[in-house]
PDB file of C-alpha atoms in Angstrom:
ATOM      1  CA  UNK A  38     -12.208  62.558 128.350  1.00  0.00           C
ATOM      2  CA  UNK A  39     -13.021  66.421 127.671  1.00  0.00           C
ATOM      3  CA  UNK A  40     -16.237  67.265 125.683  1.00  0.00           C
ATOM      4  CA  UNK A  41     -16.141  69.012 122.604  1.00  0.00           C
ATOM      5  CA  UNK A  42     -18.262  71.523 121.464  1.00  0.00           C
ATOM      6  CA  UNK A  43     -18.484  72.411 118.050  1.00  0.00           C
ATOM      7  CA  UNK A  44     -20.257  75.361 115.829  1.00  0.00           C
ATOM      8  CA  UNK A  45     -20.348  75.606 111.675  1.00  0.00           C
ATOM      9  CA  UNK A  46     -21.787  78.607 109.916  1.00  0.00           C
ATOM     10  CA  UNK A  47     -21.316  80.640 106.888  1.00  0.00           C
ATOM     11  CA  UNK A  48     -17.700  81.763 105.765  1.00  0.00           C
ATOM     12  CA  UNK A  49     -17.355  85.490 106.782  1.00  0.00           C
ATOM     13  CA  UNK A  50     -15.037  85.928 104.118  1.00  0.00           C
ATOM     14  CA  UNK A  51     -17.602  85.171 100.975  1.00  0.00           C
ATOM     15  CA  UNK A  52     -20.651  83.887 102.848  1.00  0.00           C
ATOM     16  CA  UNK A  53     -20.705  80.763 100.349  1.00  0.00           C
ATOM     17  CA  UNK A  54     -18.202  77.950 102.398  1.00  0.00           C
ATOM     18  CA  UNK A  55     -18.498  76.441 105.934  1.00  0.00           C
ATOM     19  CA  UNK A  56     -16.299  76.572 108.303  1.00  0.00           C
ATOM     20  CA  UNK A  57     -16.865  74.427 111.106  1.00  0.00           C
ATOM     21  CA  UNK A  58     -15.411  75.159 114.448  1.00  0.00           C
ATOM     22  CA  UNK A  59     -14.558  72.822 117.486  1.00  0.00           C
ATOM     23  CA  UNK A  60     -13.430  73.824 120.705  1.00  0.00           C
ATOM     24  CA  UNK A  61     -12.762  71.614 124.059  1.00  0.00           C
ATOM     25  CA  UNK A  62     -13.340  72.097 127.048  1.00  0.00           C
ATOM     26  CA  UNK A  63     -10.390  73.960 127.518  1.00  0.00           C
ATOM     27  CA  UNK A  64     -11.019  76.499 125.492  1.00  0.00           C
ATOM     28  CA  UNK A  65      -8.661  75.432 122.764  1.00  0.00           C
ATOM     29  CA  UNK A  66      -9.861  76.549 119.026  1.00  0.00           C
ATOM     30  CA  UNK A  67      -9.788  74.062 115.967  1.00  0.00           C
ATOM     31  CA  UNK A  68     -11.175  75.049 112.660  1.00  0.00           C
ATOM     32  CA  UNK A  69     -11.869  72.187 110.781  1.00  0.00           C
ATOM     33  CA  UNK A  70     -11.820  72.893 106.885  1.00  0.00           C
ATOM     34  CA  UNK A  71      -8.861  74.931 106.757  1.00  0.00           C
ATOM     35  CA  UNK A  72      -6.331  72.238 106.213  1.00  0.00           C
ATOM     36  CA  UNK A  73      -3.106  72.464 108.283  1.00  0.00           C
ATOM     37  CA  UNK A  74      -4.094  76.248 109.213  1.00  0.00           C
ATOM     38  CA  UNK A  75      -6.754  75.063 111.735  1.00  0.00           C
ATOM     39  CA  UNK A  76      -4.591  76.248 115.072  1.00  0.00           C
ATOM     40  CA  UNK A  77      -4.386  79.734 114.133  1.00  0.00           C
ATOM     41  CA  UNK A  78      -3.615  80.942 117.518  1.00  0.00           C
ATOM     42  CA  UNK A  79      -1.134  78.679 118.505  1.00  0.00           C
ATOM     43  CA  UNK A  80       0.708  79.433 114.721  1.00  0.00           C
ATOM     44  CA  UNK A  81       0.891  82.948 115.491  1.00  0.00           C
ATOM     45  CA  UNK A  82       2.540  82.410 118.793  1.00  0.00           C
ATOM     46  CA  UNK A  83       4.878  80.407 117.227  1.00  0.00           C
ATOM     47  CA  UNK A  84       5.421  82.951 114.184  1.00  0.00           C
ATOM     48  CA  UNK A  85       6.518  85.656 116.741  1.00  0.00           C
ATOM     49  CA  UNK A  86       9.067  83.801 118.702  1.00  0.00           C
ATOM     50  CA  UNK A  87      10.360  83.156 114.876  1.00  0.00           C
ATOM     51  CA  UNK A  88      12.502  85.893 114.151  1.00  0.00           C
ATOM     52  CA  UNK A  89      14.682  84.963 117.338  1.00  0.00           C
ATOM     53  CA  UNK A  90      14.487  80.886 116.317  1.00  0.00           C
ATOM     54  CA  UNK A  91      15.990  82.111 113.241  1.00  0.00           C
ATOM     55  CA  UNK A  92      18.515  84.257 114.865  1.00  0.00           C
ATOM     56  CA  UNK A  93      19.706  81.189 116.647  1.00  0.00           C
ATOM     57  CA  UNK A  94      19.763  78.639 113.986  1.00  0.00           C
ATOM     58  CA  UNK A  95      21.955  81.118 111.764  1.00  0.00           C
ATOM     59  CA  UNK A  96      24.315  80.813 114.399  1.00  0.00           C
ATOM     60  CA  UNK A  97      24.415  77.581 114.948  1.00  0.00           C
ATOM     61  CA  UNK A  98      24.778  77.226 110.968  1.00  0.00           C
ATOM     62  CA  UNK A  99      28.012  79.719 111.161  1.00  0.00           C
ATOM     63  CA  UNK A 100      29.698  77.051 113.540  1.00  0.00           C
ATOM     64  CA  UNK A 101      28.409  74.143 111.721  1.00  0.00           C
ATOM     65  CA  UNK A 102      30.300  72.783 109.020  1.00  0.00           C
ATOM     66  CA  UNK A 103      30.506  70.634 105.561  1.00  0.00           C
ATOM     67  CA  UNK A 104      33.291  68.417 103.969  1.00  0.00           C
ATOM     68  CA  UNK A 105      33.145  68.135 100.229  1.00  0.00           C
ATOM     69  CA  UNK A 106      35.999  66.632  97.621  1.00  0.00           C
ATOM     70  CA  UNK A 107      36.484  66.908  94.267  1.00  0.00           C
ATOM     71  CA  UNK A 108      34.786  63.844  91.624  1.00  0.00           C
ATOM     72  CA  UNK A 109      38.917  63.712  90.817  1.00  0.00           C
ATOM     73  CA  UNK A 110      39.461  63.170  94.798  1.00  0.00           C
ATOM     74  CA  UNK A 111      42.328  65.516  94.729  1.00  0.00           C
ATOM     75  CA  UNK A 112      40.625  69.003  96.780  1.00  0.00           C
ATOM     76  CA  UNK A 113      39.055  68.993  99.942  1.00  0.00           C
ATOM     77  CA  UNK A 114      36.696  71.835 100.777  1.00  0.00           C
ATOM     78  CA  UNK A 115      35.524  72.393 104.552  1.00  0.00           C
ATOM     79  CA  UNK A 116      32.252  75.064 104.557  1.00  0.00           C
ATOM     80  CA  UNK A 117      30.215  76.422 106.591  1.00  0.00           C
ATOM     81  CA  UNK A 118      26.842  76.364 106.288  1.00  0.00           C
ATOM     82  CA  UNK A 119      26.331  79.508 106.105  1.00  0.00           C
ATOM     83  CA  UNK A 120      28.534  79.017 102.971  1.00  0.00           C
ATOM     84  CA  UNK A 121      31.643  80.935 104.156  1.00  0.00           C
ATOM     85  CA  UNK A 122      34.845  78.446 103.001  1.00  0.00           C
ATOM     86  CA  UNK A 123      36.769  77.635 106.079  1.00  0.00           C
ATOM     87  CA  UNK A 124      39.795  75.560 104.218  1.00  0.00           C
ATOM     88  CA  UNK A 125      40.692  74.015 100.797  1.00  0.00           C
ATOM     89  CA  UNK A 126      43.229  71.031 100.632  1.00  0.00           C
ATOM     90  CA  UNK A 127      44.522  70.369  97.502  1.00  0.00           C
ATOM     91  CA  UNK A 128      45.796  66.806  98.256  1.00  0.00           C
ATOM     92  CA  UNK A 129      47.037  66.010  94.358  1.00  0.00           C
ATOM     93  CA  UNK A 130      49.923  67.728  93.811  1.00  0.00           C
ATOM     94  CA  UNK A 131      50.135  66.815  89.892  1.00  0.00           C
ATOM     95  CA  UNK A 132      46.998  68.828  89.224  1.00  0.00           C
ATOM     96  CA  UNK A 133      47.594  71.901  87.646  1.00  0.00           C
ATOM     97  CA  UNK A 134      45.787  74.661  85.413  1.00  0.00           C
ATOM     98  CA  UNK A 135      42.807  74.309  84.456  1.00  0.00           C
ATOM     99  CA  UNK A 136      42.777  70.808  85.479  1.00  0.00           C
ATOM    100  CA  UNK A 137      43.098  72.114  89.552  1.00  0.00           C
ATOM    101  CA  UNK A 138      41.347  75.063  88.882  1.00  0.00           C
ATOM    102  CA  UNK A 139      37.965  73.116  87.733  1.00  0.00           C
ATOM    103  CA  UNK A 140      38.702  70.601  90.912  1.00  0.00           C
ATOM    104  CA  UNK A 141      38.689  73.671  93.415  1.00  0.00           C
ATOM    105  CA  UNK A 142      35.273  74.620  91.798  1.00  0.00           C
ATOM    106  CA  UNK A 143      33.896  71.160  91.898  1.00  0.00           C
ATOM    107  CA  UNK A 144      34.771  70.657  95.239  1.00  0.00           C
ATOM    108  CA  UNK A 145      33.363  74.397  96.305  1.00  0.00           C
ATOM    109  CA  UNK A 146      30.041  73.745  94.729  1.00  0.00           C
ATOM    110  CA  UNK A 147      29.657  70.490  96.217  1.00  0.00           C
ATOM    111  CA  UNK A 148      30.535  71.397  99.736  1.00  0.00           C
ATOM    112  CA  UNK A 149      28.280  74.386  98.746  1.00  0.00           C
ATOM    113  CA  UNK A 150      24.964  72.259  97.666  1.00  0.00           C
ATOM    114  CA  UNK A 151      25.714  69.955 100.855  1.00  0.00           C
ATOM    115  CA  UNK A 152      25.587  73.124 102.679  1.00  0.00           C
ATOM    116  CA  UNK A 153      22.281  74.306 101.710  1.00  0.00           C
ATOM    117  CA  UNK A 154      20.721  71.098 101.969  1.00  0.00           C
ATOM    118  CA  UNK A 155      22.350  70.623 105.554  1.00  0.00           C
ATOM    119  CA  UNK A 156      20.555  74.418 106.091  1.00  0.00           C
ATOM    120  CA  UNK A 157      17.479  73.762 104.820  1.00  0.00           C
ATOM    121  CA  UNK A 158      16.679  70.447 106.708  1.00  0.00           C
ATOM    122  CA  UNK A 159      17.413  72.727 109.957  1.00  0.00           C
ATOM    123  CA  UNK A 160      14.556  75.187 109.207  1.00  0.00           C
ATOM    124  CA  UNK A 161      12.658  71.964 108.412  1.00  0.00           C
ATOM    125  CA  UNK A 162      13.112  70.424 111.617  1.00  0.00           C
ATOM    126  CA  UNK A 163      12.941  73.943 113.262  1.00  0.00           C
ATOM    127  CA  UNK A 164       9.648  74.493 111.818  1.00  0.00           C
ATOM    128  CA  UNK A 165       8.521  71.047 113.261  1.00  0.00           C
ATOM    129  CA  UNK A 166       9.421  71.499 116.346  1.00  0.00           C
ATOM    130  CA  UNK A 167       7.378  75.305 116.065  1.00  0.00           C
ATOM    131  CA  UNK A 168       4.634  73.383 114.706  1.00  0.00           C
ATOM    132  CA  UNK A 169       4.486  75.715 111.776  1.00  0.00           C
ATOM    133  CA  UNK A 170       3.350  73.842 109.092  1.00  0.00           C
ATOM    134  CA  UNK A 171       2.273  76.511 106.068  1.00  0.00           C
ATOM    135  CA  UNK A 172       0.817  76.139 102.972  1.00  0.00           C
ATOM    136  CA  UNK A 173       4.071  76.239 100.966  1.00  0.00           C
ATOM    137  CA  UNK A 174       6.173  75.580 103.077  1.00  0.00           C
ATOM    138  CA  UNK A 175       7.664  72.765 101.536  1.00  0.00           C
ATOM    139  CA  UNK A 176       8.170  74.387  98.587  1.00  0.00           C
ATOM    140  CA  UNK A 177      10.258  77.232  99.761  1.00  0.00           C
ATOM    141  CA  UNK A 178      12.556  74.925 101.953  1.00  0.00           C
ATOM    142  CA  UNK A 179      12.989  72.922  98.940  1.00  0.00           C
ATOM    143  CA  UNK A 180      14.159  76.029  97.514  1.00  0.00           C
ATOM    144  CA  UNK A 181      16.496  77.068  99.610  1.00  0.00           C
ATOM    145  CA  UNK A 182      18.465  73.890  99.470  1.00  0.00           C
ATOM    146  CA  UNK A 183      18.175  74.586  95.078  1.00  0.00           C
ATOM    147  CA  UNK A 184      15.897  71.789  94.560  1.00  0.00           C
ATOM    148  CA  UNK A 185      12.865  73.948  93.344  1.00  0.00           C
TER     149      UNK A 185
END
């Protein structure tokens, strides 16, 4: 078992609010009271390999694909996730007008929505595996897949 040694003191940033810090014997900084920010150091090193993660995942997302129909059955949409439309199949050939033309945009923005959400829970698990876990973070994935 490693000892801990631990330190509190006035905030430097008001002078009113603790902030208690904990180190092992390893050297490795905690700072209690700052929620899910406490492992500042090992954040940042994950925040600079992020613009490479990022690079990676959007390729991975390009290659990746979705499979949405219309609520009438009769179009097939295959997307990317990066939302570029690989194929449509319009499988009902007694649809026509406005009738086919609000299928092909049913089917689009479901295969679209599926895509986003299919994006989004990538950066999730990306950020997981980073160990970046941001005030807000939640909130902006959310958005990304339109729920927020």
């Amino acid at each position: 078992m490693s000892k801990m040694y631990f330190a509190s003191g006035p905030s430097r940033f008001d002078g009113n609010h603790n902030v208690f810090i904990c180190a092992d014997s390893k050297g490795q900084m905690m700072f209690k009271g700052l929620g899910n920010l406490g492992n500042i150091a090992s954040m940042m090193g994950s925040l600079q390999s992020l613009p490479e993660k990022m690079k990676e995942l959007n390729a991975r997302m390009e290659n990746e694909y979705v499979t949405a129909n219309s609520p009438c059955g009769g179009v097939i949409v295959i997307m990317s996730c990066t939302g570029k439309v690989q194929s449509t199949t319009i499988e009902a050939v007694e649809l026509q007008g406005a009738v086919l033309e609000q299928a092909i945009t049913e089917a689009c923005n479901a295969a679209g929505a599926l895509a986003k959400q299919t994006y989004a829970s990538s950066i999730s698990e990306m950020a997981g595996e980073m160990d970046i876990n941001l005030p807000g973070m939640d909130g902006l994935i959310n958005s990304l897949a339109g729920n927020g």
